[in-house]
Amino acid sequence: MYLSPEDARSDVILAGATTLFGGFALQLLTRLPFYPRPGVLASVLAIGWVFVLTGLVPLLLARYRGHGAAAFGLDRSKETWRSGLVVAAPVALIGAALGLAQTGLPLSAVLGRFGAPVTALGAGGSAAVALLIAVGQFVALSAGALLLVAFLTTRGRDAFRTTEVSLTELTRTFGMGAALLALGVGLLRSLGPAALLPTVLQVLALVAVVLLVDRQVSPGMMAPRTAVLTPVVVVLVIHVFATGGLLRGDLLTGVYAGALGAGSATAIAVLIETRWRAWAVLPLVVALHWWPTCLSPLAFELGAC
């Protein structure tokens, strides 16, 4: 798959700008008088917007270029997805633990995003609708995160002139760097209304994910630095601007969630760059959105912070 640096840069800008500025446009749209008020219709539209602002543009660009699954680095064997189960385990454990602390219900904690609708199914038809909405949210978030981060990884590989460096070095530099940033900012947030325990647990989950991804990287494997740096920067910027930017809004929350999301984006990008283990990202992406936490690369999950 060949792509000129100019075309790759164009794709990076289009995909990143759609998520960043599309979020601003959506905020304006939802404030207009004719936009549906909170309810079933508004929830269904929100699900559609999640995918439109994240995965749709990469999908359309991949089709336009005629690159198919290769545009996302997913053109190798799908059987390697099983190796990603161990990478996803820390996210699942921390997500379930946080859910248990919040609800006190083991089943609800294991079911994550679907816990409340499932436990309320006996209450009537509204619970079934809530479950369908939760399923839609999960699918849109998972597909959007996978397509956006994977696309930015493969396009970042070709968009900028850079020397190749050790993939292990990239994993540890960006992954652990993101975890340290999240820990520092998270501790500052805990001086205010934010709880300390969720902050520590989510940072520990990210550290564990980075260490497990590091073990998936074969010694001597090389990759362009921008293949990992591109999605990391985009994810961090999206979170910061989603909370109001540098001059207004909740900057600490934006940087904290952005650092955690950037760490997750690092893990996804590194697995994509291993080429033959690329499908190992699937369990990780599923776990990141099965349990609502700040670990998602998408700013749509900021409410969990």
PDB file of N, CA, C and O in Angstrom, residues 83 121 178 204 240:
ATOM      1  N   SER A  83      -4.415 -12.957  21.378  1.00  0.00           N
ATOM      2  CA  SER A  83      -3.273 -12.470  22.168  1.00  0.00           C
ATOM      3  C   SER A  83      -3.584 -11.136  22.836  1.00  0.00           C
ATOM      4  O   SER A  83      -2.862 -10.713  23.748  1.00  0.00           O
ATOM      5  N   LEU A 121     -34.476  -4.738  33.633  1.00  0.00           N
ATOM      6  CA  LEU A 121     -35.315  -5.269  32.559  1.00  0.00           C
ATOM      7  C   LEU A 121     -36.709  -5.669  33.033  1.00  0.00           C
ATOM      8  O   LEU A 121     -37.676  -5.595  32.273  1.00  0.00           O
ATOM      9  N   ALA A 178       2.515   9.057  29.227  1.00  0.00           N
ATOM     10  CA  ALA A 178       1.096   9.388  29.387  1.00  0.00           C
ATOM     11  C   ALA A 178       0.599   9.009  30.772  1.00  0.00           C
ATOM     12  O   ALA A 178      -0.173   9.752  31.400  1.00  0.00           O
ATOM     13  N   LEU A 204      -3.084   2.877  37.179  1.00  0.00           N
ATOM     14  CA  LEU A 204      -2.497   1.545  37.302  1.00  0.00           C
ATOM     15  C   LEU A 204      -2.929   0.643  36.154  1.00  0.00           C
ATOM     16  O   LEU A 204      -2.129  -0.152  35.639  1.00  0.00           O
ATOM     17  N   VAL A 240      -8.513  17.920  25.488  1.00  0.00           N
ATOM     18  CA  VAL A 240      -8.306  19.255  26.065  1.00  0.00           C
ATOM     19  C   VAL A 240      -9.345  20.230  25.526  1.00  0.00           C
ATOM     20  O   VAL A 240      -9.969  20.987  26.292  1.00  0.00           O
TER      21      VAL A 240
END
